[in-house]
PDB file of C-alpha atoms and ligand atoms in Angstrom:
ATOM      1  CA  MET A   1      47.491 111.348  92.198  1.00  0.00           C
ATOM      2  CA  ALA A   2      50.136 114.096  92.015  1.00  0.00           C
ATOM      3  CA  THR A   3      52.028 114.496  88.792  1.00  0.00           C
ATOM      4  CA  GLN A   4      55.686 113.603  88.593  1.00  0.00           C
ATOM      5  CA  ARG A   5      58.475 113.805  86.056  1.00  0.00           C
ATOM      6  CA  ILE A   6      58.430 110.948  83.606  1.00  0.00           C
ATOM      7  CA  ASP A   7      62.181 110.249  84.064  1.00  0.00           C
ATOM      8  CA  LYS A   8      61.740 110.133  87.852  1.00  0.00           C
ATOM      9  CA  LEU A   9      58.755 107.834  87.525  1.00  0.00           C
ATOM     10  CA  LEU A  10      60.572 105.373  85.245  1.00  0.00           C
ATOM     11  CA  THR A  11      63.608 105.416  87.549  1.00  0.00           C
ATOM     12  CA  SER A  12      61.554 104.853  90.706  1.00  0.00           C
ATOM     13  CA  MET A  13      59.981 101.814  89.037  1.00  0.00           C
ATOM     14  CA  GLY A  14      63.466 100.465  88.392  1.00  0.00           C
ATOM     15  CA  LEU A  15      62.969 100.494  84.618  1.00  0.00           C
ATOM     16  CA  CYS A  16      66.004 102.621  83.811  1.00  0.00           C
ATOM     17  CA  SER A  17      68.368 105.294  85.073  1.00  0.00           C
ATOM     18  CA  ARG A  18      67.634 109.019  84.691  1.00  0.00           C
ATOM     19  CA  LYS A  19      70.231 109.181  81.895  1.00  0.00           C
ATOM     20  CA  GLU A  20      68.629 106.241  80.064  1.00  0.00           C
ATOM     21  CA  ALA A  21      65.215 107.891  80.359  1.00  0.00           C
ATOM     22  CA  THR A  22      66.572 111.068  78.770  1.00  0.00           C
ATOM     23  CA  ALA A  23      68.168 109.058  75.946  1.00  0.00           C
ATOM     24  CA  ALA A  24      64.957 107.036  75.415  1.00  0.00           C
ATOM     25  CA  ALA A  25      62.915 110.251  75.232  1.00  0.00           C
ATOM     26  CA  LYS A  26      65.303 111.732  72.669  1.00  0.00           C
ATOM     27  CA  ARG A  27      64.973 108.732  70.367  1.00  0.00           C
ATOM     28  CA  GLY A  28      61.175 108.719  70.703  1.00  0.00           C
ATOM     29  CA  ALA A  29      60.911 105.573  72.860  1.00  0.00           C
ATOM     30  CA  ILE A  30      58.570 107.144  75.417  1.00  0.00           C
ATOM     31  CA  LEU A  31      54.893 107.528  74.547  1.00  0.00           C
ATOM     32  CA  ILE A  32      52.336 109.345  76.692  1.00  0.00           C
ATOM     33  CA  ASP A  33      48.769 108.513  75.751  1.00  0.00           C
ATOM     34  CA  GLY A  34      50.081 107.289  72.418  1.00  0.00           C
ATOM     35  CA  VAL A  35      52.027 110.469  71.614  1.00  0.00           C
ATOM     36  CA  VAL A  36      55.836 110.554  71.498  1.00  0.00           C
ATOM     37  CA  CYS A  37      57.274 112.523  74.432  1.00  0.00           C
ATOM     38  CA  ARG A  38      60.800 113.811  73.768  1.00  0.00           C
ATOM     39  CA  ASP A  39      61.036 115.719  77.029  1.00  0.00           C
ATOM     40  CA  ALA A  40      62.042 113.410  79.918  1.00  0.00           C
ATOM     41  CA  SER A  41      61.244 116.152  82.437  1.00  0.00           C
ATOM     42  CA  LYS A  42      57.578 116.312  81.393  1.00  0.00           C
ATOM     43  CA  LYS A  43      55.212 115.810  84.324  1.00  0.00           C
ATOM     44  CA  VAL A  44      52.518 113.131  84.158  1.00  0.00           C
ATOM     45  CA  ASP A  45      49.904 111.625  86.453  1.00  0.00           C
ATOM     46  CA  PRO A  46      50.767 107.900  86.236  1.00  0.00           C
ATOM     47  CA  GLU A  47      47.306 106.840  87.396  1.00  0.00           C
ATOM     48  CA  SER A  48      45.428 108.578  84.612  1.00  0.00           C
ATOM     49  CA  THR A  49      48.012 108.420  81.816  1.00  0.00           C
ATOM     50  CA  GLN A  50      48.977 105.553  79.543  1.00  0.00           C
ATOM     51  CA  ILE A  51      52.734 105.402  79.346  1.00  0.00           C
ATOM     52  CA  SER A  52      54.822 103.228  77.079  1.00  0.00           C
ATOM     53  CA  PHE A  53      58.588 102.797  77.459  1.00  0.00           C
ATOM     54  CA  CYS A  54      60.686 101.107  74.765  1.00  0.00           C
ATOM     55  CA  GLY A  55      57.598  99.494  73.272  1.00  0.00           C
ATOM     56  CA  GLN A  56      56.264  98.125  76.590  1.00  0.00           C
ATOM     57  CA  PRO A  57      53.276  99.511  78.499  1.00  0.00           C
ATOM     58  CA  VAL A  58      54.278 100.852  81.897  1.00  0.00           C
ATOM     59  CA  CYS A  59      51.893  99.443  84.525  1.00  0.00           C
ATOM     60  CA  TYR A  60      52.157 101.840  87.390  1.00  0.00           C
ATOM     61  CA  GLN A  61      51.381 100.407  90.806  1.00  0.00           C
ATOM     62  CA  THR A  62      51.347 102.762  93.744  1.00  0.00           C
ATOM     63  CA  HIS A  63      52.834 100.075  95.962  1.00  0.00           C
ATOM     64  CA  VAL A  64      54.391  96.689  95.603  1.00  0.00           C
ATOM     65  CA  TYR A  65      53.612  93.660  97.796  1.00  0.00           C
ATOM     66  CA  ILE A  66      55.861  90.606  97.830  1.00  0.00           C
ATOM     67  CA  MET A  67      55.622  87.109  99.307  1.00  0.00           C
ATOM     68  CA  MET A  68      58.990  85.499  99.982  1.00  0.00           C
ATOM     69  CA  HIS A  69      59.934  82.038 101.188  1.00  0.00           C
ATOM     70  CA  LYS A  70      62.634  83.288 103.512  1.00  0.00           C
ATOM     71  CA  PRO A  71      65.503  80.818 103.645  1.00  0.00           C
ATOM     72  CA  LEU A  72      67.502  79.981 106.771  1.00  0.00           C
ATOM     73  CA  GLY A  73      70.614  82.036 107.437  1.00  0.00           C
ATOM     74  CA  VAL A  74      69.369  85.324 105.945  1.00  0.00           C
ATOM     75  CA  LEU A  75      68.517  88.444 107.969  1.00  0.00           C
ATOM     76  CA  SER A  76      65.058  90.062 107.827  1.00  0.00           C
ATOM     77  CA  ALA A  77      66.562  93.490 107.251  1.00  0.00           C
ATOM     78  CA  THR A  78      67.135  95.845 104.342  1.00  0.00           C
ATOM     79  CA  GLU A  79      70.909  95.913 104.680  1.00  0.00           C
ATOM     80  CA  ASP A  80      73.745  94.621 106.780  1.00  0.00           C
ATOM     81  CA  ARG A  81      77.467  95.196 106.511  1.00  0.00           C
ATOM     82  CA  GLU A  82      78.415  91.556 106.845  1.00  0.00           C
ATOM     83  CA  GLN A  83      75.431  89.309 106.425  1.00  0.00           C
ATOM     84  CA  LYS A  84      73.043  88.592 103.605  1.00  0.00           C
ATOM     85  CA  THR A  85      69.596  90.170 103.949  1.00  0.00           C
ATOM     86  CA  VAL A  86      66.247  89.389 102.346  1.00  0.00           C
ATOM     87  CA  LEU A  87      66.655  92.507 100.163  1.00  0.00           C
ATOM     88  CA  ASP A  88      69.748  90.868  98.642  1.00  0.00           C
ATOM     89  CA  LEU A  89      67.427  88.154  97.290  1.00  0.00           C
ATOM     90  CA  LEU A  90      65.386  90.667  95.267  1.00  0.00           C
ATOM     91  CA  PRO A  91      66.299  92.587  92.106  1.00  0.00           C
ATOM     92  CA  ALA A  92      67.890  95.975  92.870  1.00  0.00           C
ATOM     93  CA  SER A  93      64.821  97.806  91.528  1.00  0.00           C
ATOM     94  CA  TYR A  94      62.883  96.813  94.655  1.00  0.00           C
ATOM     95  CA  ARG A  95      65.531  98.280  96.928  1.00  0.00           C
ATOM     96  CA  LYS A  96      65.344 101.488  94.900  1.00  0.00           C
ATOM     97  CA  ARG A  97      61.587 101.589  95.500  1.00  0.00           C
ATOM     98  CA  GLY A  98      62.170 101.386  99.242  1.00  0.00           C
ATOM     99  CA  VAL A  99      60.872  97.837  99.777  1.00  0.00           C
ATOM    100  CA  PHE A 100      61.308  96.521 103.339  1.00  0.00           C
ATOM    101  CA  PRO A 101      60.282  93.362 105.219  1.00  0.00           C
ATOM    102  CA  ILE A 102      57.054  93.612 107.229  1.00  0.00           C
ATOM    103  CA  GLY A 103      58.166  92.523 110.679  1.00  0.00           C
ATOM    104  CA  ARG A 104      60.903  89.980 111.007  1.00  0.00           C
ATOM    105  CA  LEU A 105      61.692  86.332 111.125  1.00  0.00           C
ATOM    106  CA  ASP A 106      64.800  85.227 112.996  1.00  0.00           C
ATOM    107  CA  LYS A 107      67.880  84.380 110.978  1.00  0.00           C
ATOM    108  CA  ASP A 108      67.256  80.729 111.832  1.00  0.00           C
ATOM    109  CA  THR A 109      63.563  80.794 110.932  1.00  0.00           C
ATOM    110  CA  SER A 110      62.337  80.107 107.405  1.00  0.00           C
ATOM    111  CA  GLY A 111      58.971  80.584 105.747  1.00  0.00           C
ATOM    112  CA  LEU A 112      56.477  83.263 104.829  1.00  0.00           C
ATOM    113  CA  LEU A 113      57.817  86.811 104.858  1.00  0.00           C
ATOM    114  CA  LEU A 114      55.903  89.728 103.348  1.00  0.00           C
ATOM    115  CA  LEU A 115      57.700  92.746 101.954  1.00  0.00           C
ATOM    116  CA  THR A 116      56.338  96.044 100.690  1.00  0.00           C
ATOM    117  CA  ASP A 117      57.080  99.702 100.028  1.00  0.00           C
ATOM    118  CA  ASP A 118      53.708 100.620 101.571  1.00  0.00           C
ATOM    119  CA  GLY A 119      54.824 102.262 104.813  1.00  0.00           C
ATOM    120  CA  ALA A 120      51.303 102.659 106.203  1.00  0.00           C
ATOM    121  CA  LEU A 121      50.512  98.965 105.772  1.00  0.00           C
ATOM    122  CA  GLY A 122      53.883  97.908 107.144  1.00  0.00           C
ATOM    123  CA  HIS A 123      53.286 100.051 110.199  1.00  0.00           C
ATOM    124  CA  ALA A 124      49.739  98.728 110.712  1.00  0.00           C
ATOM    125  CA  LEU A 125      50.852  95.114 110.397  1.00  0.00           C
ATOM    126  CA  THR A 126      53.641  95.426 112.919  1.00  0.00           C
ATOM    127  CA  SER A 127      51.706  97.510 115.444  1.00  0.00           C
ATOM    128  CA  PRO A 128      51.207  95.661 118.763  1.00  0.00           C
ATOM    129  CA  LYS A 129      47.487  96.534 118.472  1.00  0.00           C
ATOM    130  CA  HIS A 130      47.244  94.527 115.307  1.00  0.00           C
ATOM    131  CA  ALA A 131      46.024  91.023 116.123  1.00  0.00           C
ATOM    132  CA  VAL A 132      46.334  88.597 113.240  1.00  0.00           C
ATOM    133  CA  ASP A 133      46.988  84.861 113.407  1.00  0.00           C
ATOM    134  CA  LYS A 134      50.515  83.806 112.490  1.00  0.00           C
ATOM    135  CA  VAL A 135      50.966  80.053 112.169  1.00  0.00           C
ATOM    136  CA  TYR A 136      54.356  78.401 112.692  1.00  0.00           C
ATOM    137  CA  HIS A 137      55.485  74.826 112.229  1.00  0.00           C
ATOM    138  CA  ALA A 138      58.064  73.844 114.822  1.00  0.00           C
ATOM    139  CA  GLU A 139      60.108  70.772 115.633  1.00  0.00           C
ATOM    140  CA  ALA A 140      60.954  70.945 119.307  1.00  0.00           C
ATOM    141  CA  GLU A 141      63.100  68.768 121.503  1.00  0.00           C
ATOM    142  CA  GLY A 142      61.009  67.187 124.262  1.00  0.00           C
ATOM    143  CA  LEU A 143      57.612  65.621 124.584  1.00  0.00           C
ATOM    144  CA  LEU A 144      54.791  68.126 124.597  1.00  0.00           C
ATOM    145  CA  GLY A 145      51.313  67.138 125.744  1.00  0.00           C
ATOM    146  CA  ASP A 146      47.872  68.285 126.873  1.00  0.00           C
ATOM    147  CA  ALA A 147      49.200  70.329 129.802  1.00  0.00           C
ATOM    148  CA  ASP A 148      51.261  72.365 127.319  1.00  0.00           C
ATOM    149  CA  VAL A 149      48.265  72.860 125.024  1.00  0.00           C
ATOM    150  CA  GLN A 150      46.333  74.241 128.011  1.00  0.00           C
ATOM    151  CA  ALA A 151      49.216  76.462 129.115  1.00  0.00           C
ATOM    152  CA  PHE A 152      49.380  77.994 125.618  1.00  0.00           C
ATOM    153  CA  ALA A 153      45.595  78.542 125.627  1.00  0.00           C
ATOM    154  CA  GLN A 154      45.800  80.340 128.958  1.00  0.00           C
ATOM    155  CA  GLY A 155      48.743  82.506 127.915  1.00  0.00           C
ATOM    156  CA  ILE A 156      52.351  81.550 128.503  1.00  0.00           C
ATOM    157  CA  THR A 157      54.563  83.441 130.924  1.00  0.00           C
ATOM    158  CA  LEU A 158      58.084  83.512 129.494  1.00  0.00           C
ATOM    159  CA  ARG A 159      61.129  82.809 131.626  1.00  0.00           C
ATOM    160  CA  ASP A 160      61.792  86.556 132.053  1.00  0.00           C
ATOM    161  CA  GLY A 161      58.226  87.091 133.322  1.00  0.00           C
ATOM    162  CA  THR A 162      56.783  88.458 130.040  1.00  0.00           C
ATOM    163  CA  ARG A 163      53.124  87.523 129.629  1.00  0.00           C
ATOM    164  CA  CYS A 164      51.984  86.329 126.202  1.00  0.00           C
ATOM    165  CA  ARG A 165      48.441  86.454 124.883  1.00  0.00           C
ATOM    166  CA  PRO A 166      46.562  83.147 124.656  1.00  0.00           C
ATOM    167  CA  ALA A 167      47.927  81.085 121.773  1.00  0.00           C
ATOM    168  CA  LYS A 168      47.191  77.755 120.136  1.00  0.00           C
ATOM    169  CA  LEU A 169      49.453  74.719 120.339  1.00  0.00           C
ATOM    170  CA  GLU A 170      48.555  71.757 118.141  1.00  0.00           C
ATOM    171  CA  ILE A 171      50.576  68.590 118.565  1.00  0.00           C
ATOM    172  CA  ARG A 172      50.914  66.824 115.229  1.00  0.00           C
ATOM    173  CA  ALA A 173      53.261  64.028 116.317  1.00  0.00           C
ATOM    174  CA  VAL A 174      55.537  63.077 119.183  1.00  0.00           C
ATOM    175  CA  ARG A 175      58.397  60.721 118.409  1.00  0.00           C
ATOM    176  CA  GLU A 176      61.924  59.846 119.512  1.00  0.00           C
ATOM    177  CA  GLY A 177      62.137  62.720 121.976  1.00  0.00           C
ATOM    178  CA  TYR A 178      60.818  65.325 119.503  1.00  0.00           C
ATOM    179  CA  SER A 179      57.467  67.070 119.157  1.00  0.00           C
ATOM    180  CA  ASP A 180      56.146  68.176 115.788  1.00  0.00           C
ATOM    181  CA  VAL A 181      53.778  71.075 116.473  1.00  0.00           C
ATOM    182  CA  LEU A 182      51.855  73.979 115.012  1.00  0.00           C
ATOM    183  CA  VAL A 183      51.839  77.187 117.031  1.00  0.00           C
ATOM    184  CA  THR A 184      49.412  80.035 116.312  1.00  0.00           C
ATOM    185  CA  VAL A 185      50.197  83.404 117.886  1.00  0.00           C
ATOM    186  CA  GLN A 186      48.813  86.888 117.390  1.00  0.00           C
ATOM    187  CA  GLU A 187      51.865  88.766 118.604  1.00  0.00           C
ATOM    188  CA  GLY A 188      55.398  89.308 117.424  1.00  0.00           C
ATOM    189  CA  LYS A 189      57.529  89.500 120.543  1.00  0.00           C
ATOM    190  CA  TYR A 190      61.260  88.903 120.180  1.00  0.00           C
ATOM    191  CA  HIS A 191      61.924  85.168 119.539  1.00  0.00           C
ATOM    192  CA  GLN A 192      58.403  84.585 120.773  1.00  0.00           C
ATOM    193  CA  VAL A 193      57.659  81.061 119.587  1.00  0.00           C
ATOM    194  CA  ARG A 194      61.124  79.810 120.551  1.00  0.00           C
ATOM    195  CA  ARG A 195      60.774  81.341 124.017  1.00  0.00           C
ATOM    196  CA  MET A 196      57.233  80.020 124.500  1.00  0.00           C
ATOM    197  CA  LEU A 197      58.285  76.477 123.684  1.00  0.00           C
ATOM    198  CA  ALA A 198      61.493  76.790 125.716  1.00  0.00           C
ATOM    199  CA  SER A 199      59.402  77.856 128.715  1.00  0.00           C
ATOM    200  CA  ARG A 200      57.658  74.450 128.458  1.00  0.00           C
ATOM    201  CA  GLY A 201      61.008  72.649 128.379  1.00  0.00           C
ATOM    202  CA  ALA A 202      60.931  72.082 124.601  1.00  0.00           C
ATOM    203  CA  PRO A 203      63.707  74.017 122.811  1.00  0.00           C
ATOM    204  CA  VAL A 204      63.003  74.630 119.141  1.00  0.00           C
ATOM    205  CA  LYS A 205      65.109  72.797 116.585  1.00  0.00           C
ATOM    206  CA  THR A 206      63.424  74.090 113.426  1.00  0.00           C
ATOM    207  CA  LEU A 207      60.888  76.856 112.909  1.00  0.00           C
ATOM    208  CA  GLU A 208      58.986  77.846 109.784  1.00  0.00           C
ATOM    209  CA  ARG A 209      56.165  80.383 109.329  1.00  0.00           C
ATOM    210  CA  LEU A 210      53.327  78.928 107.277  1.00  0.00           C
ATOM    211  CA  SER A 211      50.813  81.771 107.224  1.00  0.00           C
ATOM    212  CA  GLU A 212      50.071  85.292 108.300  1.00  0.00           C
ATOM    213  CA  GLY A 213      46.465  86.477 108.444  1.00  0.00           C
ATOM    214  CA  PRO A 214      44.755  85.483 105.198  1.00  0.00           C
ATOM    215  CA  LEU A 215      47.983  84.608 103.356  1.00  0.00           C
ATOM    216  CA  ARG A 216      49.588  81.173 103.249  1.00  0.00           C
ATOM    217  CA  LEU A 217      53.112  80.500 102.047  1.00  0.00           C
ATOM    218  CA  ASP A 218      52.857  79.486  98.379  1.00  0.00           C
ATOM    219  CA  ALA A 219      53.993  75.847  98.243  1.00  0.00           C
ATOM    220  CA  ALA A 220      55.511  76.493  94.798  1.00  0.00           C
ATOM    221  CA  LEU A 221      58.077  78.876  96.307  1.00  0.00           C
ATOM    222  CA  GLN A 222      61.334  77.186  97.271  1.00  0.00           C
ATOM    223  CA  PRO A 223      63.467  78.743 100.047  1.00  0.00           C
ATOM    224  CA  GLY A 224      64.889  81.999  98.677  1.00  0.00           C
ATOM    225  CA  GLN A 225      62.194  82.369  96.020  1.00  0.00           C
ATOM    226  CA  TRP A 226      59.584  85.118  95.950  1.00  0.00           C
ATOM    227  CA  ARG A 227      56.767  86.533  93.888  1.00  0.00           C
ATOM    228  CA  GLU A 228      54.558  89.602  93.904  1.00  0.00           C
ATOM    229  CA  LEU A 229      51.150  89.111  95.516  1.00  0.00           C
ATOM    230  CA  THR A 230      48.214  88.653  93.154  1.00  0.00           C
ATOM    231  CA  GLN A 231      45.501  91.322  93.035  1.00  0.00           C
ATOM    232  CA  GLU A 232      43.245  89.003  95.078  1.00  0.00           C
ATOM    233  CA  GLU A 233      45.920  88.529  97.736  1.00  0.00           C
ATOM    234  CA  ILE A 234      46.553  92.280  97.934  1.00  0.00           C
ATOM    235  CA  ALA A 235      42.815  92.886  98.371  1.00  0.00           C
ATOM    236  CA  LEU A 236      42.676  90.239 101.135  1.00  0.00           C
ATOM    237  CA  LEU A 237      45.667  91.720 102.906  1.00  0.00           C
ATOM    238  CA  LEU A 238      44.373  95.280 102.756  1.00  0.00           C
ATOM    239  CA  ALA A 239      40.850  94.241 103.797  1.00  0.00           C
ATOM    240  CA  HIS A 240      42.268  92.289 106.711  1.00  0.00           C
ATOM    241  CA  HIS A 241      44.478  95.065 107.930  1.00  0.00           C
ATOM    242  CA  VAL A 242      42.814  98.378 107.287  1.00  0.00           C
ATOM    243  CA  THR A 243      41.567  99.582 110.665  1.00  0.00           C
TER     244      THR A 243
HETATM  245  N1  LIG B 301      58.966  83.393 116.809  1.00  0.00           N
HETATM  246  C1  LIG B 301      60.274  83.132 116.902  1.00  0.00           C
HETATM  247  O1  LIG B 301      60.767  82.665 117.913  1.00  0.00           O
HETATM  248  N2  LIG B 301      61.046  83.383 115.824  1.00  0.00           N
HETATM  249  C2  LIG B 301      60.564  83.882 114.668  1.00  0.00           C
HETATM  250  O2  LIG B 301      61.319  84.089 113.719  1.00  0.00           O
HETATM  251  C3  LIG B 301      59.188  84.153 114.603  1.00  0.00           C
HETATM  252  C4  LIG B 301      58.402  83.899 115.685  1.00  0.00           C
END
C-alpha cells in the first residue's frame, strides 16, 4: 500500500484531529514499530507498520463494513437538510471516512442496511447486473393466495408497466384481512416490494429487510443499532460479490 502521513492516517481513522496528532507526536505518544515518532508528518505504510497511538495499537483496516438495523423514519442517505439520515446514527468518525449506505431502504422500511467506505463494493452491490437474494418480511392488507405466488414466480408487471424479474412470495399467515408474507427479490427498483404487492391488490402496511445475499440481520441489533461486520461476514460478502 502507498505510504501516507501519520497525522493524516490517524485523522482519517477518526482517532484524532491533525492538531491532536501533532501534539501527541511531540509528547512521544506515537510509536512506529516500537520507536517514538515525534514528527507527525512522517510517512508510513499502515499495512506493513505497527503503529501505536496514546498507548493503543492502531489496527488499520483499508475499508470498513457495517451492518445496521435501520429504524423507521430515517433516510438511507449520507445527509439531508431537514431529516435524520442513517449516517446520523453512527459516530462522526465514520462520516469522516466517507461511509455511505449500500443501496437504500425507504424511509418507512426497517431492517438490514449495509454501509461501507468501499466504493468498488458499493458500486458492485447496487449494479443492476448484480443478482443477489434480498428477503423482506411484509404485512400487507388483503388476502394473498396461490395465484399471487405464481404471479411473483412468473415476474410481476407493475402498474406502470415495469417488468420485474421472477421473485418468490411465501405466505406465512392470512388473518383478519391481512397477509403476513416473505418476499425474495433480486432487484432494487424504486419501492419495488411495495409496488409488487400493490399490483396484486395488497398494499404494504409494514416492511422489513431480513437478509441480503449471505448476510442476515443480527437479531441482537435493535432498531437504530449497528455493528461492524466480523471478518467472516466480510469474507462472505466479498466472496459473494466479487465478479
Ligand atoms: N422494496 C420497497 O418497496 N421498499 C424498500 O425499502 C425496499 C424494497
